[in-house]
Each structure stands twice: as C-alpha cells, then as structure tokens.
Coordinates of C-alpha atoms and ligand atoms in Angstrom, one line a residue:
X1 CA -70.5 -82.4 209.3
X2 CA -70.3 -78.4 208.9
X3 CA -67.2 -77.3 206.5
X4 CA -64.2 -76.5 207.8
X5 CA -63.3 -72.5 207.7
X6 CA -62.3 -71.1 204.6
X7 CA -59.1 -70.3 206.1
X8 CA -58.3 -73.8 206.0
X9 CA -58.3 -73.9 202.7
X10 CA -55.8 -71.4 202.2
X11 CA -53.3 -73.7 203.9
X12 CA -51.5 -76.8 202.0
X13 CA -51.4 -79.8 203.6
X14 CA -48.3 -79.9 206.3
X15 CA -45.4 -80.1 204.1
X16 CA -43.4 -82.9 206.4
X17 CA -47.0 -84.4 206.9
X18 CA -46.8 -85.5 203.0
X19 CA -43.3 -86.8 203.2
X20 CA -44.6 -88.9 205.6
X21 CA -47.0 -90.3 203.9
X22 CA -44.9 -90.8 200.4
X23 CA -42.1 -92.5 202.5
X24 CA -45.0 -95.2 204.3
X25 CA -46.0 -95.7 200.9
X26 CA -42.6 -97.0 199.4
X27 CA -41.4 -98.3 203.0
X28 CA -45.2 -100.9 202.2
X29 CA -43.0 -101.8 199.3
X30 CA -40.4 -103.2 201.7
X31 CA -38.3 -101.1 201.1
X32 CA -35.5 -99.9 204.1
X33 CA -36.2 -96.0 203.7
X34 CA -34.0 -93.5 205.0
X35 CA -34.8 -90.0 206.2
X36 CA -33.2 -87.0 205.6
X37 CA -36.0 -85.3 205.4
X38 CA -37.3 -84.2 209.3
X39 CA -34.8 -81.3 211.2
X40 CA -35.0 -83.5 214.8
X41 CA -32.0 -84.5 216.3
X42 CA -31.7 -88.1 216.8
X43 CA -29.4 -88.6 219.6
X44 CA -31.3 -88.0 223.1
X45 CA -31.7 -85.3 225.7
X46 CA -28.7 -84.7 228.1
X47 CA -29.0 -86.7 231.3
X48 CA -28.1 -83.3 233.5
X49 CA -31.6 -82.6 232.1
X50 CA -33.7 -86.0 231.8
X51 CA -32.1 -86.4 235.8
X52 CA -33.7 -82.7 236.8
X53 CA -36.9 -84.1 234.9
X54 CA -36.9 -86.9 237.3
X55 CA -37.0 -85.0 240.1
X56 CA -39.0 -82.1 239.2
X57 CA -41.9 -83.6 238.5
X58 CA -42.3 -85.2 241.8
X59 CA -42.9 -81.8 243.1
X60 CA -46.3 -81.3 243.7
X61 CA -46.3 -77.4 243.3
X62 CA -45.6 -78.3 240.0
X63 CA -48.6 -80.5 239.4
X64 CA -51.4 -77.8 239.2
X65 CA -51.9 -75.1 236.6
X66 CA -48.2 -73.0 235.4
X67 CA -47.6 -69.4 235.6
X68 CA -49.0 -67.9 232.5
X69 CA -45.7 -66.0 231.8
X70 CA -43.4 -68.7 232.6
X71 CA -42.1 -69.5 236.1
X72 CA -40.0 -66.6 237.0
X73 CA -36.9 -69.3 237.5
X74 CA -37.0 -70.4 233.5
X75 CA -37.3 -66.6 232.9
X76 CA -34.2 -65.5 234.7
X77 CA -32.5 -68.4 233.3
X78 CA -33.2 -67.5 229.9
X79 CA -31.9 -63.7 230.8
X80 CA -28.9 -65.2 231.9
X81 CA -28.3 -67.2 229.2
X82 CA -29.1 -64.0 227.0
X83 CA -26.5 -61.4 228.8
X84 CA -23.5 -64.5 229.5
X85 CA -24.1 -65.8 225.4
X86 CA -24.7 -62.6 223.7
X87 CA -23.9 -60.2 226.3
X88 CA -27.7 -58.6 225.9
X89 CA -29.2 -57.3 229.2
X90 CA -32.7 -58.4 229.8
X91 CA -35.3 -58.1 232.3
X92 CA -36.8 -61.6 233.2
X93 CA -39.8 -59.8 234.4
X94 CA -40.7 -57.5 231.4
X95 CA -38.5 -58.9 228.5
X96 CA -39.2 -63.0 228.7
X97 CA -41.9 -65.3 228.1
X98 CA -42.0 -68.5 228.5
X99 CA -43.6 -70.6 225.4
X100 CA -44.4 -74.7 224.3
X101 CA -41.8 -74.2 221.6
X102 CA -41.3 -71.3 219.6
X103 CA -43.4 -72.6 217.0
X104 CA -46.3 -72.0 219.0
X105 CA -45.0 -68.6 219.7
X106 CA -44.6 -67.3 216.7
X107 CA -47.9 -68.5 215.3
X108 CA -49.3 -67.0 218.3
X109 CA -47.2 -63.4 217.6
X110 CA -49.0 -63.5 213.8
X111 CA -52.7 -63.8 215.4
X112 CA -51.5 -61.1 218.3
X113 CA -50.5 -58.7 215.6
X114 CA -51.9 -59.2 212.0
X115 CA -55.5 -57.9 210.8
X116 CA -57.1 -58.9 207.6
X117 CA -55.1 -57.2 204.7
X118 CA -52.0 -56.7 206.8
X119 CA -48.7 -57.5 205.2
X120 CA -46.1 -59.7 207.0
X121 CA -42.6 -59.4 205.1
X122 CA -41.8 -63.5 204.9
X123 CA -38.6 -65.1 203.4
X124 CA -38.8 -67.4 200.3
X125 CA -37.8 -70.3 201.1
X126 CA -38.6 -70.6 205.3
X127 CA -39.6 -72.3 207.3
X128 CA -43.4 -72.8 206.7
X129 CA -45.1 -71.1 210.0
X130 CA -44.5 -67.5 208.9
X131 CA -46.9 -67.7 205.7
X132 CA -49.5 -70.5 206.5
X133 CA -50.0 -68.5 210.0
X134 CA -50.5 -65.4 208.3
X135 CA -52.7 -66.7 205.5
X136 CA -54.7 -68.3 208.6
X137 CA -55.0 -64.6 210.4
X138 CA -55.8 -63.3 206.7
X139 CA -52.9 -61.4 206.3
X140 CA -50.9 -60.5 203.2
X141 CA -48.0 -62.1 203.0
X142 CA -45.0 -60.0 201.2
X143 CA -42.2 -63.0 200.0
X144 CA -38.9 -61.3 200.1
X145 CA -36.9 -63.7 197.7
X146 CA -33.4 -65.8 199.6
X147 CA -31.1 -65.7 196.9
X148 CA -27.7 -67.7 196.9
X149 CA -25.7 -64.8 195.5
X150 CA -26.8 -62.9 198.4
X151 CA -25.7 -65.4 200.4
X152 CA -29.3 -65.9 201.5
X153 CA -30.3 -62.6 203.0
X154 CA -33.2 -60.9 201.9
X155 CA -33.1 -57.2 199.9
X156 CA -34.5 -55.4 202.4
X157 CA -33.7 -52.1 200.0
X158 CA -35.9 -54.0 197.3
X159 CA -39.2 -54.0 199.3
X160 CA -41.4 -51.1 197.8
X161 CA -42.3 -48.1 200.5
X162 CA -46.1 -48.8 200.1
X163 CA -45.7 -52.6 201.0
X164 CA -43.4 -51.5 203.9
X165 CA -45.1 -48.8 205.4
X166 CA -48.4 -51.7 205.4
X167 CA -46.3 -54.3 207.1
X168 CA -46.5 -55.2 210.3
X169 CA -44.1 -57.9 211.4
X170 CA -40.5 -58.9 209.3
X171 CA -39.5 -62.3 210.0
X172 CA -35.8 -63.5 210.0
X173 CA -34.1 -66.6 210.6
X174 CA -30.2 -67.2 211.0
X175 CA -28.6 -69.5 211.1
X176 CA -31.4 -70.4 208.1
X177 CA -33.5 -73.2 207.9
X178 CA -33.7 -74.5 205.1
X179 CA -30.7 -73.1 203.3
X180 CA -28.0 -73.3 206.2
X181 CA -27.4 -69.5 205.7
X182 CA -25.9 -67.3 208.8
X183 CA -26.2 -63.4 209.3
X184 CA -24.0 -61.0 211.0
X185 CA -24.1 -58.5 213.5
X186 CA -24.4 -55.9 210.4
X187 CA -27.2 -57.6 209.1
X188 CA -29.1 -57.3 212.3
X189 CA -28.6 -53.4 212.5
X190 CA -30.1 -53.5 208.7
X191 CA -32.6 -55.1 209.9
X192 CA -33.7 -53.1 212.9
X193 CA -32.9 -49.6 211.2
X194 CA -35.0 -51.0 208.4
X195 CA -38.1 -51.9 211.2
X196 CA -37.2 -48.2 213.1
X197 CA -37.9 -46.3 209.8
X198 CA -41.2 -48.1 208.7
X199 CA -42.8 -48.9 212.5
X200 CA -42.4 -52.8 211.9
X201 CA -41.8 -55.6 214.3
X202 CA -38.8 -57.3 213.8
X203 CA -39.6 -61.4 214.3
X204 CA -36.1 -63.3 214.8
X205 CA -36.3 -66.6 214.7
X206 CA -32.8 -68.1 216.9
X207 CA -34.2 -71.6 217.0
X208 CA -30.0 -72.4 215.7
X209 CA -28.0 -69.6 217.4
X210 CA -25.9 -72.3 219.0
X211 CA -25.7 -74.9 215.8
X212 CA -22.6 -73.4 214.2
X213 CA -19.4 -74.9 212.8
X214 CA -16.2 -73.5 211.7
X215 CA -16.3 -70.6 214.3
X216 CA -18.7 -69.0 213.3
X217 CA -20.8 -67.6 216.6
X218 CA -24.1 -66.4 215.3
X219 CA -25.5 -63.0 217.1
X220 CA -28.9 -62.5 218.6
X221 CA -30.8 -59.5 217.1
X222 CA -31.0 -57.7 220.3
X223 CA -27.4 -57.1 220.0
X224 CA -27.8 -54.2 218.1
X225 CA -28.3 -51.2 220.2
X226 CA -32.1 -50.2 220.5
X227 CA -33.1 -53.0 219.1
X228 CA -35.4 -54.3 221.6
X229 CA -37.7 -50.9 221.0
X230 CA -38.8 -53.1 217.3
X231 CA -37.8 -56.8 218.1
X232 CA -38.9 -59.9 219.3
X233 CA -36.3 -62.9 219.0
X234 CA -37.4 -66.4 219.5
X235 CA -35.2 -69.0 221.0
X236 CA -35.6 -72.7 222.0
X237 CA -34.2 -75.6 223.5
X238 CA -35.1 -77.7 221.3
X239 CA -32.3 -77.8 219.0
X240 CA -29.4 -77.0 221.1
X241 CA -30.5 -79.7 223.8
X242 CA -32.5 -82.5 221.9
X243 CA -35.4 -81.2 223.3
X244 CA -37.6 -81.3 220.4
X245 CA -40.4 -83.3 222.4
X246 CA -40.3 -81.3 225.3
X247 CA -42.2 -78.0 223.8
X248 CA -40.4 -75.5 225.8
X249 CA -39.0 -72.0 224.2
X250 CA -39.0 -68.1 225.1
X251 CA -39.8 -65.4 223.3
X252 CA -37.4 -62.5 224.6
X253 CA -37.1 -58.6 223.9
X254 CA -39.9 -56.0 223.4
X255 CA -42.3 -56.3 226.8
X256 CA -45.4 -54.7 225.0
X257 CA -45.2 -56.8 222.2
X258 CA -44.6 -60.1 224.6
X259 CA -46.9 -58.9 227.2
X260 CA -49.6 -56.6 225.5
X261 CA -49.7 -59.0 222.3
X262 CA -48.6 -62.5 222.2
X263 CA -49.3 -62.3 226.2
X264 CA -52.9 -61.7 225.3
X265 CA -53.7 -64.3 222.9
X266 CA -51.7 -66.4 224.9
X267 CA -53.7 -66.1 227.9
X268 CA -56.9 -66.7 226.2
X269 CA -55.5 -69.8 224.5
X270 CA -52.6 -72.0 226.3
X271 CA -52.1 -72.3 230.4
X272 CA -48.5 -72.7 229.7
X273 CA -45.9 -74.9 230.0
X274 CA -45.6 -77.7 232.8
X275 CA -43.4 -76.5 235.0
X276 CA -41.6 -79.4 235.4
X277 CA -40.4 -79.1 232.1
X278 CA -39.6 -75.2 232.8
X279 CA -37.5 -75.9 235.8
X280 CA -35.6 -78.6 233.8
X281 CA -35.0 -76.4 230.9
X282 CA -33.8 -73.8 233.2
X283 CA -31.5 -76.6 234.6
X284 CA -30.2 -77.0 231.3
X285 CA -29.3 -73.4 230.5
X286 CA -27.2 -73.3 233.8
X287 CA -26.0 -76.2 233.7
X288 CA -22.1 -76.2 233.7
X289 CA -21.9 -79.1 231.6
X290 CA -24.4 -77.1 228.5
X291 CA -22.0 -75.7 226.8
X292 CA -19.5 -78.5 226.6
X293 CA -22.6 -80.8 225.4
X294 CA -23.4 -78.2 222.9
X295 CA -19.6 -78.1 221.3
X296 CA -20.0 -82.2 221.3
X297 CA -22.8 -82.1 219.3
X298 CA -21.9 -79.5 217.0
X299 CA -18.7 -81.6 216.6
X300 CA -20.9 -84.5 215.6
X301 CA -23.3 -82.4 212.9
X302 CA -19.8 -80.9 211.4
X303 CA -18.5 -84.1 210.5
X304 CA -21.8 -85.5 209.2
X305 CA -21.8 -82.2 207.3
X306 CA -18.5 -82.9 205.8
X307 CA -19.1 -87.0 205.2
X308 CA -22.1 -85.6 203.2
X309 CA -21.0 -82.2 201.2
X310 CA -17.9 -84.7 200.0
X311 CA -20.1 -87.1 199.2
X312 CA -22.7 -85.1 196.9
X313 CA -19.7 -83.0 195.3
X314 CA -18.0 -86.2 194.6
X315 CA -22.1 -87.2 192.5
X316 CA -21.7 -83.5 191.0
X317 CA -24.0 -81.7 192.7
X318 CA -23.1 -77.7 193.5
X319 CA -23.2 -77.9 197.3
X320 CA -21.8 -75.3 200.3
X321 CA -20.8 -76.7 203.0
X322 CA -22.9 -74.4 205.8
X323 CA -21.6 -73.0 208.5
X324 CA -24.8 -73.4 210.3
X325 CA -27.6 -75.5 211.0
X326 CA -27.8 -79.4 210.1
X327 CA -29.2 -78.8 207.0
X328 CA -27.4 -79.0 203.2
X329 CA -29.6 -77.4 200.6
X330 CA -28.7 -79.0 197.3
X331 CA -29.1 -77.6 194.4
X332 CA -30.5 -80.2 192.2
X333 CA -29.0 -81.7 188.8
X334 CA -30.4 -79.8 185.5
X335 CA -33.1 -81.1 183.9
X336 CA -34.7 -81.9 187.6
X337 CA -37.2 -79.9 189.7
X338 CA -37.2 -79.9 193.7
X339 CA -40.2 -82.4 193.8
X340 CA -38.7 -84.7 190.4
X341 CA -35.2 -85.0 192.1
X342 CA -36.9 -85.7 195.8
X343 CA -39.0 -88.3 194.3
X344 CA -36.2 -90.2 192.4
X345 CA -34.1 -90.5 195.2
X346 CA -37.1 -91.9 197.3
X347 CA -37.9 -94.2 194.3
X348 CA -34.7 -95.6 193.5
X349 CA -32.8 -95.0 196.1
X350 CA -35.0 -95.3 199.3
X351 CA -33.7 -92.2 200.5
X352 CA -35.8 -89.0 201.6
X353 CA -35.1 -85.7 201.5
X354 CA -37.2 -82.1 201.4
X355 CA -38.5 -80.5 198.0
X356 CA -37.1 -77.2 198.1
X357 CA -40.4 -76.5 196.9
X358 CA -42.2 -76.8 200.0
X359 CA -40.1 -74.0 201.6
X360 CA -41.4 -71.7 199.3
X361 CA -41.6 -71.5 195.5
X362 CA -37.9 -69.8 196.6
X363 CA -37.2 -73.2 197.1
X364 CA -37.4 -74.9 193.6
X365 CA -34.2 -75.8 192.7
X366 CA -33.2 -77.2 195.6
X367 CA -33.7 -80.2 198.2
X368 CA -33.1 -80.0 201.6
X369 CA -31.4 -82.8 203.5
X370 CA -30.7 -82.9 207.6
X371 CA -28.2 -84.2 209.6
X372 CA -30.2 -85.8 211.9
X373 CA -29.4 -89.9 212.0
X374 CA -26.2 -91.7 212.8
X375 CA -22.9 -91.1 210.6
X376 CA -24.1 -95.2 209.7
X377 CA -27.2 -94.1 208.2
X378 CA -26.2 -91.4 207.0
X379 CA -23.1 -93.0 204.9
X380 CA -25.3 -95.9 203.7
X381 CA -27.9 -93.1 202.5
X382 CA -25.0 -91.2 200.7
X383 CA -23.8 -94.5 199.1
X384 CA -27.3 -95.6 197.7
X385 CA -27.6 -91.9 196.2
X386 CA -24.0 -92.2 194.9
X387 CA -24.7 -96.0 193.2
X388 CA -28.3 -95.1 192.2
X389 CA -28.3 -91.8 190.8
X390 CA -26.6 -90.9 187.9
X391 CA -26.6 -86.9 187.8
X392 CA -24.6 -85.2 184.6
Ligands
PLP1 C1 -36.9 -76.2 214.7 C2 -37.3 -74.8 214.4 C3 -37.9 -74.1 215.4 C4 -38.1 -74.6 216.8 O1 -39.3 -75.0 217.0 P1 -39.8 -75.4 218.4 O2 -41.2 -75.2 218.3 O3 -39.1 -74.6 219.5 O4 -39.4 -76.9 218.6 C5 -38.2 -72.7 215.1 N1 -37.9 -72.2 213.9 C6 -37.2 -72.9 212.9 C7 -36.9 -72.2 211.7 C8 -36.9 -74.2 213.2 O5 -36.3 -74.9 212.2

C-alpha cells in the first residue's frame, strides 16, 4: 500500500469520530452511555416534508443526473426564504447554489479559493471544517481567539495588517457552534467593512439562523448593505428541519465566488443533489406549516436548555444560558482540563459530552454539551452528573 498524502497527516483524527470510539469502549463495559456529545437533532423530519419525499421521488425526471447548480425550483425557494426571513433580495439565478449540506460547501469554497501559503482568518474554538480544510488546501490558517468577555466575537481590530492584507477568506459563525454565541446586525457591518478594506471573502456560516430562544432573531450577513460584493453565507436545512441525513444546503450571495469558484470545483467533483431531495427541501421552505414547526422545536431546545443550565448551576459550574443554538458550553470545574473533565463524566457517570479542546485550543476550558435527546435522557444524564460528580 502507497502512503497516504502528507496532507493527511496534517489533519487529527475526526474529533466526533474519537468520541465515538471512547463511548463504544465504556458502552462494552455495559454501561448505559448517554450522549451529549453529537449536534443532530433527535426528533424526526416534518411529515409536510417526508410526504413531498414520497412523492417526489416517484418522478422519473428526477431519477437521472441533477442540475449542477441546483434545480432552479430549490433556488427560488431559497431566495424566497432569503427576502420574506431577512428581507435580502437575491437572484435565484446568479446568487444561489444548491449544495449536499453546507459542510460540503464550505470545504469546497477553501479548495475554490486558497493556494499554498494563503491565510484563512478561522475562529478558536469552531467548528472543525474551517482549519482541517485549509490545512488540507495548504493554507495558513490565522486563529482569531472567541473570548467570553467579548461575548464570543472575534477582534477583528487585533488581526495584524500583513496577516490581513494575505487573507483570503474570514469565516464566521452565529448563532456559534460550539459556544452558543449570537451576533448582531452591527457585527455583520464590522465584518464586511473589515473584508471591503482588505479584499477578503467573508465566509458566514447560518447553519442556526433559525435556532434562537428568548427573541432573539439572528441576521443574515447579507443584510448589511453591499455586503454581497465580499460575502458568501451558508445556510441549511438541516438544523432547522431535522434534516441532518438528507445533505441538502445553499450557499447564497456573491455570484462570482458561487459560480466562478465553489461552481468550478464543484463541477469537477459532485453531480449534485438528488432532486428529489431538492424539491422536498424547497417544499419545506414554503411550506406554510415551516415556521410554526420551527417555533415548536425551538420551544422544545429552550426548555431542555433551561432543565440543563439549572441543573449544572445548581453542581457549580459557571454556565450562560445561550440564546442560540442547542449547545451549552461549560466552563469546566478548576483543577480540570476540557479532555480530564469529558473523560470523568464518561467514566463515572456514563455521560458524553465534547472537549472544548477539539474546537480549538480556544476551547480548553470548556465542554460542549447538545440538546439533542429527549427531556428523559437528558434529565437522567443531568442527575448522574449531579450524583457522580462532585465539582468544588
Ligand atoms: C451542523 C452545522 C452545519 C451544517 O452542516 P450540514 O452539512 O448542512 O449538515 C454547518 N456549520 C456548523 C457550524 C454546524 O454546526
């Protein structure tokens, strides 16, 4: 067997991969392990989408090779969505492309855009694509530090002119996985001026525009005026729907850098989406049940939200309740690390959650736990911490 690239070797094993793993290993024990460690929700897909499913893919116009762009129905449904949600005007023809998740699209954007020795301006902790893509395309990643004081934004005024005037791409991601965090309008037009002055693309990453409690309604990016001249936002079904499984996203905004770029490598790499899947994601968008299924399950991850954050207050543990996302990041007890805390609460308490660590070195200090299993899970999970752990 030849050796693998030496680009593989600049990548760590999958971080959820090794959870995995760790939790089979103590679940051979016997023991009933409970997750709180994969971002997934647990209750199904809608059935005004699983029905359209059902019938689209009896369609036999369906059955052969998609439209590399996205079927133009999913793309004006996604434009739609984009001027009725965030009242952002955009061209279904020029301005949206279809993609199998937006993981694959913004992996895809990094290979489209960065050349050996390019800097890409990543947040510390994130979500793991942005570095471990750009180590892959043998770029230079730039780790813009997510501090709690700042609420979780990154300095952009603390990035040093030569490192900006090298970058090509600034990712951001709000609501924030892992840390919960939300931005606001005004952080946007930071962002974008920031982009504007040093000719960078500016990568947001919506995956949880619509996974907000308290009411709190998160903006798009391409709210701020001219922002679609530097930005590319990223937005997917997966969360808002329970769609997860089904791989279907849109990357929306800038037309040269969705159909001269990402476009390009696309082309050469994917045929697309099924369109099957397309049309029922398109169903899904106009559906005039969505956004009523939407508010019911953010309904259901606030109160998880608030059986836990009561729960790991009441064990001593430092912990915001977020007004986004189903994720609580925990700052863990003195004395611990991310990886020391994560593996005593596995141990003794059967109960997985995320190193901080694995988000970024950002991350040490902190575990990340999701919302995604049911409130009877969840509370037996939160009473083995509470009767196992001892923290103080
Ligand atoms: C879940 C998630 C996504 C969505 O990924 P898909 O590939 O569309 O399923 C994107 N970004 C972040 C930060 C996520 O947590």
């Amino acid at each position: 067997m030849p050796r693998p690239a030496r680009r593989i070797e600049s990548v760590p094993p999958y971080l959820f991969a090794e959870i995995d793993r760790k939790r089979r290993e103590v679940a051979a024990r016997g023991v009933d392990v409970i997750s709180l460690g994969i971002g997934d929700p647990d209750l199904p897909t809608p059935d005004f989408v699983v029905e359209r499913m059902a019938q689209e893919i009896r369609d036999p116009r369906w059955h052969r090779y998609p439209d590399y762009e996205g079927h133009p129905a999913f793309r004006r449904a996604v434009a739609s969505f984009y001027r009725r949600r965030f009242g952002v005007e955009i061209d279904p023809d020029r301005e949206v492309l279809a993609l199998i998740g937006s993981k694959e699209g913004l992996a895809h954007l990094i290979w489209a855009y960065v050349d050996p020795g390019d800097v890409v301006l990543v947040p510390d902790p994130a979500y793991p694509v942005y570095l471990t893509q750009t180590r892959l395309a043998g770029g230079e990643p730039y780790v813009m530090p997510l501090r709690r004081e700042r609420g979780f934004l990154p300095d952009l005024g603390a990035i040093p002119t030569d490192v900006a005037r090298r970058a090509k791409l600034l990712f951001v991601n709000y609501p924030n996985n892992p840390t919960g965090a939300v931005a606001d309008r005004a952080f946007y037009e930071e962002a974008v001026a920031f982009c504007r002055q040093h000719d960078i693309l500016l990568v947001s990453d919506n995956a949880y525009s619509e996974m907000t409690f308290d009411g709190f309604v998160a903006p798009s990016a391409l709210e701020v005026p001219g922002a679609r001249d530097v930005t590319v936002e990223f937005w997917s079904l997966s969360k808002p729907f329970n769609m997860t499984g089904w791989r279907i996203a849109a990357a929306v905004g800038n037309a040269d850098a969705l159909y001269r770029a990402l476009g390009i490598v696309k082309t050469n790499l994917d045929s697309g989406q099924f369109t099957a899947i397309q049309m029922a994601a398109a169903a899904a968008l106009e559906s005039p049940e969505a956004e009523a299924f939407i508010r019911r399950m953010n309904a259901v991850y606030a109160r998880r939200r608030d059986m836990a954050v009561q729960a790991l207050r009441r064990m001593g543990l430092d912990v915001e309740a977020p007004r986004g996302t189903f994720y609580l990041w925990v700052p863990v007890p003195a004395g611990h690390t991310s990886t020391s805390f994560a593996t005593l609460l596995l141990e003794k308490a059967g109960v997985v959650v995320t190193p901080g660590i694995g988000y970024g070195p950002g991350g040490e200090g902190y575990v990340r736990l999701s919302l995604c299993l049911p409130d009877e899970r969840l509370q037996e999970a939160l009473d083995r911490m509470t009767a196992q752990v001892r923290i103080g």
